[in-house]
Short mmCIF file of C-alpha atoms in Angstrom, two decimals:
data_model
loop_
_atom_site.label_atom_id
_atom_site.label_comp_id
_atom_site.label_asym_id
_atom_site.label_seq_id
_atom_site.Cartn_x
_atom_site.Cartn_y
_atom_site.Cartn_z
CA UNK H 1 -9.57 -5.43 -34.19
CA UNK H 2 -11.04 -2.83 -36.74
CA UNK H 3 -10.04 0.12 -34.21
CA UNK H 4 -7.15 0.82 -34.07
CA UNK H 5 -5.53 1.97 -30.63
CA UNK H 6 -4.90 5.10 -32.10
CA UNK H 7 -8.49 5.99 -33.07
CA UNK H 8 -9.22 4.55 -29.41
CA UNK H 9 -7.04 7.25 -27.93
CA UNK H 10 -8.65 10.31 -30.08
CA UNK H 11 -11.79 9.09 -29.11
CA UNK H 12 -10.94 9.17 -24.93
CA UNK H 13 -9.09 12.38 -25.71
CA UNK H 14 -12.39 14.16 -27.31
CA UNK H 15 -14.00 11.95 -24.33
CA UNK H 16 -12.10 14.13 -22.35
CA UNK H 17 -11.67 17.17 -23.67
CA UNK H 18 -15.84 17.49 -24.23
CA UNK H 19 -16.38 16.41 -20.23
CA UNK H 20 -13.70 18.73 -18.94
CA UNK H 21 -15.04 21.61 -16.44
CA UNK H 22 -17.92 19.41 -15.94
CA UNK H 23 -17.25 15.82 -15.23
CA UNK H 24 -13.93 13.82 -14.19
CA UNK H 25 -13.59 10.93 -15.74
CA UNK H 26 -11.66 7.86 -14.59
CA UNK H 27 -9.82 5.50 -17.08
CA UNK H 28 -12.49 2.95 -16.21
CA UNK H 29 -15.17 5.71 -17.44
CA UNK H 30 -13.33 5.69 -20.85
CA UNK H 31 -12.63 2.01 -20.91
CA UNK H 32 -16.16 1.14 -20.23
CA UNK H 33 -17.33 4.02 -22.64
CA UNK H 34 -15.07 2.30 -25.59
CA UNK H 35 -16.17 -1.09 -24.73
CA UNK H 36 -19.68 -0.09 -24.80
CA UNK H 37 -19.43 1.48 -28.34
CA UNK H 38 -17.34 -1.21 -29.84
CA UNK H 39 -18.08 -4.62 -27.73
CA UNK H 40 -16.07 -6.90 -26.23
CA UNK H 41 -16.01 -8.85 -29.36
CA UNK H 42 -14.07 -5.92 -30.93
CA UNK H 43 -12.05 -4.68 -28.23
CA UNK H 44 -11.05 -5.34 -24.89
CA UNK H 45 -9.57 -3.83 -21.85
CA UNK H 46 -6.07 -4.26 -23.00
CA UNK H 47 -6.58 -2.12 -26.24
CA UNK H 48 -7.89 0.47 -23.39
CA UNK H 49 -5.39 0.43 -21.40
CA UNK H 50 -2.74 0.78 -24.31
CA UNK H 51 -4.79 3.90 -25.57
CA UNK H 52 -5.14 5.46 -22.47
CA UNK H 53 -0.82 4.98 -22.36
CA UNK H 54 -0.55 6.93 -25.70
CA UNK H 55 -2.55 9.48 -24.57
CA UNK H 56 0.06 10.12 -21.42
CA UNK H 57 2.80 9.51 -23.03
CA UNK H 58 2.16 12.18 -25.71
CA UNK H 59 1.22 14.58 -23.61
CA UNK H 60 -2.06 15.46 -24.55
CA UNK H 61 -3.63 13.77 -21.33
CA UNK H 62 -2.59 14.32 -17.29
CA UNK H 63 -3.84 12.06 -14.58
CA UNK H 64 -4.82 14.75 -12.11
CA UNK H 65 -6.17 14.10 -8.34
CA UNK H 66 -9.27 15.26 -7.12
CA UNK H 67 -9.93 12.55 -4.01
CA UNK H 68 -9.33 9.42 -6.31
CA UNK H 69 -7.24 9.59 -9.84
CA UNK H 70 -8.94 11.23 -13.02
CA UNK H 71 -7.83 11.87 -16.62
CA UNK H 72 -7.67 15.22 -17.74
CA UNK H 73 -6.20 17.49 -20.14
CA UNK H 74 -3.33 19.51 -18.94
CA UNK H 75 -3.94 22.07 -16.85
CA UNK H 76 -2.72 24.65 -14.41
CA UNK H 77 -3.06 23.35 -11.09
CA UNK H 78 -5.92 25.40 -8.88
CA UNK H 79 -3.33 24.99 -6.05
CA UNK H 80 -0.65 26.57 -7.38
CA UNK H 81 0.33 29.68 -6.27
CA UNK H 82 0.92 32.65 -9.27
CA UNK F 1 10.10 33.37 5.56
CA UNK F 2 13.36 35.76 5.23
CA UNK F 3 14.33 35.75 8.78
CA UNK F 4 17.14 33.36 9.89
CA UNK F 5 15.71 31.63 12.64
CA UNK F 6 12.17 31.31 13.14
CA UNK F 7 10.33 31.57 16.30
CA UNK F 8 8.91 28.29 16.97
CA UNK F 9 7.69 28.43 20.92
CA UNK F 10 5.59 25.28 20.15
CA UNK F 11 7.73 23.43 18.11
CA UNK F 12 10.31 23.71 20.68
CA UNK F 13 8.43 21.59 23.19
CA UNK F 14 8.63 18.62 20.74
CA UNK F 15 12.79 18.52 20.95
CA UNK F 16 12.08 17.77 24.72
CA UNK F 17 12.53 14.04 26.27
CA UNK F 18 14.43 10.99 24.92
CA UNK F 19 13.35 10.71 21.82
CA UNK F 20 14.39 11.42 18.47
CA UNK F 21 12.70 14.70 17.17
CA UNK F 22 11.61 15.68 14.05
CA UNK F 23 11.87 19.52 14.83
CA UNK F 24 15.24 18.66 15.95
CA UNK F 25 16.32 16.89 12.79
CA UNK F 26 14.67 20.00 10.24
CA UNK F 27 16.39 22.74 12.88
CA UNK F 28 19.73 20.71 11.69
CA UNK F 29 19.08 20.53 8.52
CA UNK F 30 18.35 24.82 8.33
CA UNK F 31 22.59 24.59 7.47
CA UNK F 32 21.94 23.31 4.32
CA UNK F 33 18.32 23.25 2.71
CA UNK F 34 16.74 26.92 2.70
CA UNK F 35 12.93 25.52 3.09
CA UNK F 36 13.88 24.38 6.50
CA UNK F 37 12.82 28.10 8.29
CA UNK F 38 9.70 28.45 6.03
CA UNK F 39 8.92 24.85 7.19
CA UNK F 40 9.13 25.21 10.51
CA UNK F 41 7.24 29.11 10.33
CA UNK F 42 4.13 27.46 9.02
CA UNK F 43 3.86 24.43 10.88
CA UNK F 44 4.27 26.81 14.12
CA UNK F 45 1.57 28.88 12.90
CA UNK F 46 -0.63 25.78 12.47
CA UNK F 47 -0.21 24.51 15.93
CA UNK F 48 -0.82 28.20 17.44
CA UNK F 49 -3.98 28.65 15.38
CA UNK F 50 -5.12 24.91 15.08
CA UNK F 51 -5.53 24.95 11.33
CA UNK F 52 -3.17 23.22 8.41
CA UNK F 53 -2.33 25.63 5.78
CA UNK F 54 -1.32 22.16 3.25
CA UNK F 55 -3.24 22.18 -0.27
CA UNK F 56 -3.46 18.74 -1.42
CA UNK F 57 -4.42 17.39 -5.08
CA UNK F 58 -3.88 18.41 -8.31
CA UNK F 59 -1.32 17.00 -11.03
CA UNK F 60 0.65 14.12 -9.45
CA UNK F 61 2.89 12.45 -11.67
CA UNK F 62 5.64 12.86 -13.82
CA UNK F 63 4.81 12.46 -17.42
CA UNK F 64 3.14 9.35 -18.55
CA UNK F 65 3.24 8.49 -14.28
CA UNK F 66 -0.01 8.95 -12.58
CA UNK F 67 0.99 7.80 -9.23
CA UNK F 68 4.41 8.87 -7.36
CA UNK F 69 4.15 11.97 -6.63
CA UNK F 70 1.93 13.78 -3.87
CA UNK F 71 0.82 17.56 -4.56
CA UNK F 72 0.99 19.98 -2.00
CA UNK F 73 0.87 23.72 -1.73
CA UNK F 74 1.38 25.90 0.88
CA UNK F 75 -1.97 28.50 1.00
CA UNK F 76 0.36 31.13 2.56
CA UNK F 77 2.84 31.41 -0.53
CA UNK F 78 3.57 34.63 0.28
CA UNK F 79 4.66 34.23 3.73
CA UNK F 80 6.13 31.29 3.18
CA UNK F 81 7.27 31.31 -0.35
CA UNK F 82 10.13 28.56 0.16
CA UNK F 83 7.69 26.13 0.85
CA UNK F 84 5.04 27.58 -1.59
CA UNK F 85 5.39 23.77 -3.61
CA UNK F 86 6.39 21.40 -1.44
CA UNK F 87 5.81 18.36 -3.17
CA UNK F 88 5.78 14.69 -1.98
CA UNK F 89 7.52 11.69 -3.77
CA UNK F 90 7.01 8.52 -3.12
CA UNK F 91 9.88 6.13 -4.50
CA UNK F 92 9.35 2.37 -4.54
CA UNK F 93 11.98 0.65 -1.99
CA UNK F 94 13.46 -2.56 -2.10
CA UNK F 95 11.72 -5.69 -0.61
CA UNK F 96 12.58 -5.84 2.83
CA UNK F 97 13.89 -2.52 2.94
CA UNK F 98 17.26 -4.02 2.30
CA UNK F 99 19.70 -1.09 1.17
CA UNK F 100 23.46 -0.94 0.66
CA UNK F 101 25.19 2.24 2.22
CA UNK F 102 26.01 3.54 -1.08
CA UNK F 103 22.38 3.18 -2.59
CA UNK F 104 21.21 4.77 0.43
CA UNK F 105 24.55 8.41 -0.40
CA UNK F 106 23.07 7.76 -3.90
CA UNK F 107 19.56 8.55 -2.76
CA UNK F 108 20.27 11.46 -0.49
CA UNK F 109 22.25 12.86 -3.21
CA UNK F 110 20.20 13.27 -5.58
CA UNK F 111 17.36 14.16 -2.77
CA UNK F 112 19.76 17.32 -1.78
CA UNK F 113 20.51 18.01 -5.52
CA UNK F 114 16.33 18.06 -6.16
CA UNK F 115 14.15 18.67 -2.71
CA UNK F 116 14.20 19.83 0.63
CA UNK F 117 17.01 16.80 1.90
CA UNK F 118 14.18 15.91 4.33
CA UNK F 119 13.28 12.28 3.84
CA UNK F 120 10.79 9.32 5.72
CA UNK F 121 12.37 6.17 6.50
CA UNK F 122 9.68 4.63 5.53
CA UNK F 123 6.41 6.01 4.85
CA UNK F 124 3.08 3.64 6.43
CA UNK F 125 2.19 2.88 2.73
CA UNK F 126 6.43 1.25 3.06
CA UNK F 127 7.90 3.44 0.25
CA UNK F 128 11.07 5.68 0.55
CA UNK F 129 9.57 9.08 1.35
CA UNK F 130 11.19 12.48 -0.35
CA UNK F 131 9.50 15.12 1.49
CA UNK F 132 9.25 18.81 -0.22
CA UNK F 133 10.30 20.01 -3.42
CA UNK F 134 8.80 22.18 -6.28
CA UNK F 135 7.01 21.10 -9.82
CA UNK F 136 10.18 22.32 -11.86
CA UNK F 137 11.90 19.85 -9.96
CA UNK F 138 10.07 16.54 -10.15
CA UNK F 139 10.89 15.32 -13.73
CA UNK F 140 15.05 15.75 -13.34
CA UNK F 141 14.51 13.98 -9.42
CA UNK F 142 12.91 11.27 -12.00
CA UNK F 143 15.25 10.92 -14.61
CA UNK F 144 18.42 10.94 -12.02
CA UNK F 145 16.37 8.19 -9.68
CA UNK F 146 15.47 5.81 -12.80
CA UNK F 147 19.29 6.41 -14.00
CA UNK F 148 20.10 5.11 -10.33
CA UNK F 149 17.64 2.05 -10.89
CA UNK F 150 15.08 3.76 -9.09
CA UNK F 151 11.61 4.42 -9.69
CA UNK F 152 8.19 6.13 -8.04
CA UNK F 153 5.59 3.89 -5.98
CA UNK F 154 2.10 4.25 -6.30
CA UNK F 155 -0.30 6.77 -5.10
CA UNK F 156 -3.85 8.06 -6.10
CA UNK F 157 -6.05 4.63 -7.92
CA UNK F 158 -3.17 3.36 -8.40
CA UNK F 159 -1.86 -0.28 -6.79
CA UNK F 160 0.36 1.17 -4.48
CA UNK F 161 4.14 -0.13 -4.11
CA UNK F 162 3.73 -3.51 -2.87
CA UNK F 163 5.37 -4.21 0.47
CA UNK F 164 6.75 -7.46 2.83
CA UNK F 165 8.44 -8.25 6.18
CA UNK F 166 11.76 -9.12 5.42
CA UNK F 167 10.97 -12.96 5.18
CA UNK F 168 13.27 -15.49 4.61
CA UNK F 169 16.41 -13.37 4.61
CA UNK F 170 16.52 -13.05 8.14
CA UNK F 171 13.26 -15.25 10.11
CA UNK F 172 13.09 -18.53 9.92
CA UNK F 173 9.28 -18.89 10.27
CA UNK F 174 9.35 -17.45 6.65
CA UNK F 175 6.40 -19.66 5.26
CA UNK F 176 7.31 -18.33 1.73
CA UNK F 177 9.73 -16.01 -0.52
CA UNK F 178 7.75 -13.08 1.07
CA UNK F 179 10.64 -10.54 -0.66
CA UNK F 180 10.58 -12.70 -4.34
CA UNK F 181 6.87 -12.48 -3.89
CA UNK F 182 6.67 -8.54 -3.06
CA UNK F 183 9.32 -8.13 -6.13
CA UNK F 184 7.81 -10.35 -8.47
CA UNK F 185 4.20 -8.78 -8.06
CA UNK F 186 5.71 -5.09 -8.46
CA UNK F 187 6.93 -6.41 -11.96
CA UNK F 188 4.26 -7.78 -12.91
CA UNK F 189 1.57 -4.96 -12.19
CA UNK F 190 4.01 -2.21 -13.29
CA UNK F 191 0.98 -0.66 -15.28
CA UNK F 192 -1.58 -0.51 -12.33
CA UNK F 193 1.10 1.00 -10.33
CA UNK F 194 1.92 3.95 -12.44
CA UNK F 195 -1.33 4.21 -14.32
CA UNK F 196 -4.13 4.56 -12.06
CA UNK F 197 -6.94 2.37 -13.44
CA UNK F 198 -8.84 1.28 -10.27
CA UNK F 199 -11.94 3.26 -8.34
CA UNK F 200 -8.99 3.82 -5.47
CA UNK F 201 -6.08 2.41 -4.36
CA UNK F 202 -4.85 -0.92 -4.27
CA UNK F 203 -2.85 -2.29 -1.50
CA UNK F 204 -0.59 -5.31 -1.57
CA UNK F 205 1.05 -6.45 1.59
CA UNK F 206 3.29 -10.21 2.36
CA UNK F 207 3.88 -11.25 5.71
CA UNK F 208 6.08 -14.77 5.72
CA UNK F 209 4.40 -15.83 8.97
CA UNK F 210 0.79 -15.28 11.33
CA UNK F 211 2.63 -12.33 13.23
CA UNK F 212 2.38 -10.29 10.50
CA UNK F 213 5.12 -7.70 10.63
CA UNK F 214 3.97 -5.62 8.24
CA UNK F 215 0.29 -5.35 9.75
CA UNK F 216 -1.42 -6.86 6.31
CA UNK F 217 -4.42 -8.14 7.70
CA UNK F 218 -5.06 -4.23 8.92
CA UNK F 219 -3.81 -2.39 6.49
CA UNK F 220 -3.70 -4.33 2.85
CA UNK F 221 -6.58 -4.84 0.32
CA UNK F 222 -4.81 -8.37 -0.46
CA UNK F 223 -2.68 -9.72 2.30
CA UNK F 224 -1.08 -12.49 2.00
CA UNK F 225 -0.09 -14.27 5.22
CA UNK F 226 2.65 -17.18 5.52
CA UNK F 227 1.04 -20.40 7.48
CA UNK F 228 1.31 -24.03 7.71
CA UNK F 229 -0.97 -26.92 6.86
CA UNK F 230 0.52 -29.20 8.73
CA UNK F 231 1.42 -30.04 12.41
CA UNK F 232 4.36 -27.33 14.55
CA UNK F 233 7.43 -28.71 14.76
CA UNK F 234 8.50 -29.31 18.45
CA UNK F 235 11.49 -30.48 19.75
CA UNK F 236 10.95 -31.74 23.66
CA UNK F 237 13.96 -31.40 25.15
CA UNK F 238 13.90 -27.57 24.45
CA UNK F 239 10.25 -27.36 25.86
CA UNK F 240 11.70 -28.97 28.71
CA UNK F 241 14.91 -26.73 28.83
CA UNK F 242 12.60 -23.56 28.84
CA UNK F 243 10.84 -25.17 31.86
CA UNK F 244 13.88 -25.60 33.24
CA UNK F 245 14.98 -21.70 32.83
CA UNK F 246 11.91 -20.75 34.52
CA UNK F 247 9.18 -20.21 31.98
CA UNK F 248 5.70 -21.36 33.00
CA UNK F 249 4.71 -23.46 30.58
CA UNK F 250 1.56 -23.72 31.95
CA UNK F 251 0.42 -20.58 32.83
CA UNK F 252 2.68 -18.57 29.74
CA UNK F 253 2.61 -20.71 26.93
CA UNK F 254 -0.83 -23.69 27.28
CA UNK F 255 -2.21 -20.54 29.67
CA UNK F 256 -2.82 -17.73 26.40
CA UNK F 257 -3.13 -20.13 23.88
CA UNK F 258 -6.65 -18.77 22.35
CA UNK F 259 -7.89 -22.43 21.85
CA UNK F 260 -6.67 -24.39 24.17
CA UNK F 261 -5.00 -26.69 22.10
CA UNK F 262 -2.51 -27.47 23.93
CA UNK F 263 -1.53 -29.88 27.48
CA UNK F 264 1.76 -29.32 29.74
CA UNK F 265 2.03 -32.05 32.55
CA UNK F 266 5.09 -30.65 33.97
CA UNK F 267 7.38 -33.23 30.96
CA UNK F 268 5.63 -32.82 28.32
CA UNK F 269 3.95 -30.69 25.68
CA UNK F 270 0.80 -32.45 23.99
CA UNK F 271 -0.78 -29.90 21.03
CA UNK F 272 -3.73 -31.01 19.26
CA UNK F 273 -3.17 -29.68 15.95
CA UNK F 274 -6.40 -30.00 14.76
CA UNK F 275 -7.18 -27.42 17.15
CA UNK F 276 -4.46 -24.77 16.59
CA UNK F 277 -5.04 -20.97 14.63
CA UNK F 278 -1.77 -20.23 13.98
CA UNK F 279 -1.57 -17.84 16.18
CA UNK F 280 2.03 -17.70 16.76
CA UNK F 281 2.23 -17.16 20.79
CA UNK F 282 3.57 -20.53 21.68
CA UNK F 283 6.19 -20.52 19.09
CA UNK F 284 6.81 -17.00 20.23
CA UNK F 285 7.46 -17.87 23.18
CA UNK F 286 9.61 -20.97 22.99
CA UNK F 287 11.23 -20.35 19.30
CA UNK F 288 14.22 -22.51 20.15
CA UNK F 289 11.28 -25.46 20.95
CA UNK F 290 8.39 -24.54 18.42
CA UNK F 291 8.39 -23.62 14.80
CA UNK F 292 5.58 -23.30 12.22
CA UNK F 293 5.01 -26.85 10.03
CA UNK F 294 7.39 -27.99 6.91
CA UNK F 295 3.87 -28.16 4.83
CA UNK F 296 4.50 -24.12 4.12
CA UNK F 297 2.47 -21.88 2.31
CA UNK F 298 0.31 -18.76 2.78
CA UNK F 299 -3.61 -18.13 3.74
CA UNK F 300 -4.94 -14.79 1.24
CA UNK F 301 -7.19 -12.50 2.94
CA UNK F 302 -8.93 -9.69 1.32
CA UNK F 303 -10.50 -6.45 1.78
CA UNK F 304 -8.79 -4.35 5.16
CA UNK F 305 -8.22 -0.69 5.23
CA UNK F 306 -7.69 2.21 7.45
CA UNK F 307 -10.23 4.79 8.30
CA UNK F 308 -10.80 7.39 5.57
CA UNK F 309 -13.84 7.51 3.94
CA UNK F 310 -15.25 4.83 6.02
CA UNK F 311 -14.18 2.98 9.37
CA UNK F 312 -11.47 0.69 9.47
CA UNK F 313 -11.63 -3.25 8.03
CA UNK F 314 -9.69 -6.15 8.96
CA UNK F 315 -8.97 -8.34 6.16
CA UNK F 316 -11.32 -11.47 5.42
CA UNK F 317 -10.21 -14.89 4.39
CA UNK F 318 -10.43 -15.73 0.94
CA UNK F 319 -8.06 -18.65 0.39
CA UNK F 320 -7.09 -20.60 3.47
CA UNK F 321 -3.89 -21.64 2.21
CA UNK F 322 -2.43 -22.17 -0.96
CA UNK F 323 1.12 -23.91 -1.22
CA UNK F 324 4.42 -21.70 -1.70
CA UNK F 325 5.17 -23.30 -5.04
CA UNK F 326 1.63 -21.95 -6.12
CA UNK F 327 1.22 -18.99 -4.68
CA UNK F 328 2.17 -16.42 -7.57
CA UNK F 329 -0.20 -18.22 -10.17
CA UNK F 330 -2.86 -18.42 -7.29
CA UNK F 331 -2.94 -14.33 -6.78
CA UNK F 332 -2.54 -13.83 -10.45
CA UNK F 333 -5.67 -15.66 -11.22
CA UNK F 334 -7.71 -14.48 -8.18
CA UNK F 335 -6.29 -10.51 -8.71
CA UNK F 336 -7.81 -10.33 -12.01
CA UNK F 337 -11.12 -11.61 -11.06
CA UNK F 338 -11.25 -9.52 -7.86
CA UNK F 339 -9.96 -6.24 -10.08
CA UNK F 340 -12.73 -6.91 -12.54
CA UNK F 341 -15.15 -6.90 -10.46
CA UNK F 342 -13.92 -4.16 -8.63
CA UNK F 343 -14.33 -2.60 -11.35
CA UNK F 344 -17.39 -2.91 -12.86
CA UNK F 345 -19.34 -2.25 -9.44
CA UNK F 346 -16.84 -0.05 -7.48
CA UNK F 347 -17.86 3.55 -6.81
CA UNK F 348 -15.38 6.33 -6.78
CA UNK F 349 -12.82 6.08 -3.70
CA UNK F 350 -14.85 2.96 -2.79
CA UNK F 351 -12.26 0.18 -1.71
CA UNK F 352 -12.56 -3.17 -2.12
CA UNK F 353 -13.60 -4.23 1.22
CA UNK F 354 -15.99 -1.23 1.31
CA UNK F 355 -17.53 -2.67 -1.57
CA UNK F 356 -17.44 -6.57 -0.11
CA UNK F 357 -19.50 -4.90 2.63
CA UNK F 358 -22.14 -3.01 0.22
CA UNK F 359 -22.70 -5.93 -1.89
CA UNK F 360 -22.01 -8.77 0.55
CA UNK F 361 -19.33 -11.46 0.81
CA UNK F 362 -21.68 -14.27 -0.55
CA UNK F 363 -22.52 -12.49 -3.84
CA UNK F 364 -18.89 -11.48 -4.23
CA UNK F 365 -17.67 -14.73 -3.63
CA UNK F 366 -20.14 -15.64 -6.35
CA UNK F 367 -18.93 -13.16 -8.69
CA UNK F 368 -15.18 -13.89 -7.73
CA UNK F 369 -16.09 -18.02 -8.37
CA UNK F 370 -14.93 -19.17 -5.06
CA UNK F 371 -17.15 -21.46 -2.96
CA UNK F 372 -17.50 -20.17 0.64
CA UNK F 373 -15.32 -22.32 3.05
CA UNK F 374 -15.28 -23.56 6.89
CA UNK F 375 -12.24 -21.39 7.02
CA UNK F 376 -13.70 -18.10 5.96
CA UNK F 377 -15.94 -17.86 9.58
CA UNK F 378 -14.40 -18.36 13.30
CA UNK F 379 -17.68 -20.11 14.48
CA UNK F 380 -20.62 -21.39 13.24
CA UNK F 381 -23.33 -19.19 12.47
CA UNK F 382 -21.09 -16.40 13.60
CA UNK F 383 -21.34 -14.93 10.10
CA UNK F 384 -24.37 -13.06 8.90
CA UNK F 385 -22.99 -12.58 5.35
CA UNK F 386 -22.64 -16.69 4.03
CA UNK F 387 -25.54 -18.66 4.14
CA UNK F 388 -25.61 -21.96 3.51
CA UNK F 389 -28.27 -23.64 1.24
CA UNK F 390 -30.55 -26.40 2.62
CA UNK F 391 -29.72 -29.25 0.81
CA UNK F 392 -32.85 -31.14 2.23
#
């Protein structure tokens, strides 16, 4: 594939990171957002779901709950107490 | 809460009677756990003013983990500050629920070393339940669980941990590996379990026979039930023995059969195979003279739930039966189909059933590529979601 799964992960994470405060997105948001930029023919869910691993593993992504499962940046939990 | 022993004038009622009592067991566990009091102090103040004071949500994992781990506050942290986090974990058990003593020390252990000691053996969703401890906690209860060959179950989007009845390890109407099955499908989805990529959860549940002892066809979004294909196996002189003890064959056994496929003359037992649902009450009833066919394998029903965000579903056949020897290919290949769709056209916390209903069976069977079956309906023209073409 011409993208690699690195530049697949920046993009989710700016994905992300743009959407935050204002929309949660699921990893089938991103996945269908990369697939929709690239086609099929260039990448497929797979490569997605790899990305979307690098992007927890590092750090720089949390999968937070609000009702169903969403991918945010990392943030202080609302609930928490001070 | 600072004081030593809480008042708890409504709690107390529930150490009353026979039964075991979970006040009873936290009270005993005050000795060693400090959150026990500050437990206790807010769940008496819900029950005398009728409100939870739980916050749920937020970030539920360990790192990389998006499933495993259930959020919860207290909103009284101040009043209650030992239970101000009082996180849930959810740790995948062992098919069958099979422990040895020491695995079980080993998980206490580290449970007392990390959280509250309080545990549930077993939560509904069939996972080892750690109940209470606090975010600095969670990723050192991790690393000493997966260093104990361990790990967390699902939760969230997530396929959650996969569960079965104990199958062929201790019933002999096993109609398949129901344990090999639930192990080798937790290995296999390891991703979806820790990663939540679905619009909600995913539920997974093997029952070796029709009696269904871990409530699949209620409960799972794929269960997959052990049956027969071919004829039960009855041995006559046991039928006749059970007579002979005093069971009415007649009235108990022929009586409550829901199809009536069966004749007792007073001698003999006549079933009509043809006729039979696998129901399980006749070989319930006389297990040393019944048992399910040699021609073993397992029927796959989709789509059941639990009422959250909509009513309850029973599941719906999919797959009358598929053979033992095939069955792990069979769900592999049908999973990925039914996941991709579920995908594409699932809405947020819609489950999979849910979304059979919006978009009807016949166009999801059409999506899926399965051709309706005979098996799928319990009468003709009972079913107002398959129609049948016209050939004419």
């Amino acid at each position: 594939m011409a993208v690699t799964t690195e530049q697949l992960a920046e993009e989710m994470y700016q994905m992300v990171k743009e959407t935050m405060g204002k929309k949660n997105l699921k990893a089938g948001d991103l996945t269908k957002a990369m697939i929709a930029k690239y086609g099929e023919g260039e990448i497929n869910k797979d490569d997605c779901k790899h990305a979307i691993r690098i992007l927890m593993d590092s750090g720089r992504c949390v999968y937070s709950y609000f009702g169903g499962s969403f991918i945010t940046l990392p943030h202080k939990e609302g609930s928490a107490p001070e | 809460m600072a004081d030593e022993k809480v008042q708890t004038k409504l709690l107390d009622e529930l150490e009353k009677g026979p039964w075991p009592s979970f006040v009873k067991e936290i009270k005993k566990a005050r000795k060693v756990s400090p959150v026990c009091d500050d437990l206790l102090g807010q769940l008496e103040l819900s029950y005398e003013e009728k409100v939870g004071h739980w916050k749920h949500g937020g970030i539920v994992g360990v790192m990389g983990y998006g499933g495993g781990v259930i959020g919860r506050y207290s909103d009284l942290p101040e009043k209650f500050p030992n239970v101000a986090h009082f996180h849930t974990m959810r740790i995948n058990q062992p098919s069958g629920w099979f422990y040895t003593s020491n695995a079980l020390r080993t998980l206490c252990d580290i449970w007392d070393r990390h959280g509250s000691g309080l545990t549930n053996m077993h939560g509904s969703t069939g996972d080892i339940v750690f109940l209470g401890t606090k975010t600095d906690e969670l990723e050192p209860c991790f690393k000493e669980l997966t260093e104990a060959g361990f790990d967390l179950g699902g939760s969230g989007s997530c396929m959650r941990t996969p569960s079965a009845c104990v199958g062929k390890a201790r019933c002999e109407w096993a109609c398949y590996d129901t344990m090999k099955m639930c192990n080798d499908i937790t290995h296999q989805y390891q991703d979806e379990l820790h990663r939540p990529p679905f619009p909600y959860k995913f539920k997974f549940k093997f029952s070796g026979c029709p009696n269904d002892c871990v409530a699949s066809i209620a409960r799972a979004d794929l269960s997959v039930i052990g049956t027969w294909k071919d004829d039960i196996q009855q041995n006559d002189a046991e039928v006749a023995a059970y007579a002979a003890k005093g069971l009415d064959v007649q009235d108990d056994v022929c009586g409550r059969c829901p199809t009536k496929c069966m004749k007792w003359d007073g001698k003999k037992l006549t079933i009509n195979n043809r006729e039979c649902v696998r129901c399980m009450h006749c070989i319930n009833a006389m297990p040393k003279a019944l048992a399910p066919g040699k021609e073993r394998g397992a029927t796959l029903l989709i789509g059941a739930k639990a009422p959250i965000v909509q009513g309850a579903l029973l599941s719906s056949v999919l797959v009358p039966f598929v053979p033992a020897d095939e069955l792990m290919d069979t769900i592999k290949e049908l999973i990925s189909r039914v996941w991709d769709f579920w995908d594409e056209y699932g809405k947020n916390r819609e489950r999979v059933g849910e979304l059979i209903q919006r978009v009807g069976m016949g166009n999801f069977l059409d999506a899926i590529g399965l051709d309706p079956v005979p098996e799928m309906i319990t009468a003709p023209r009972d079913n107002p979601y398959i129609y049948f073409k016209d050939e004419a």
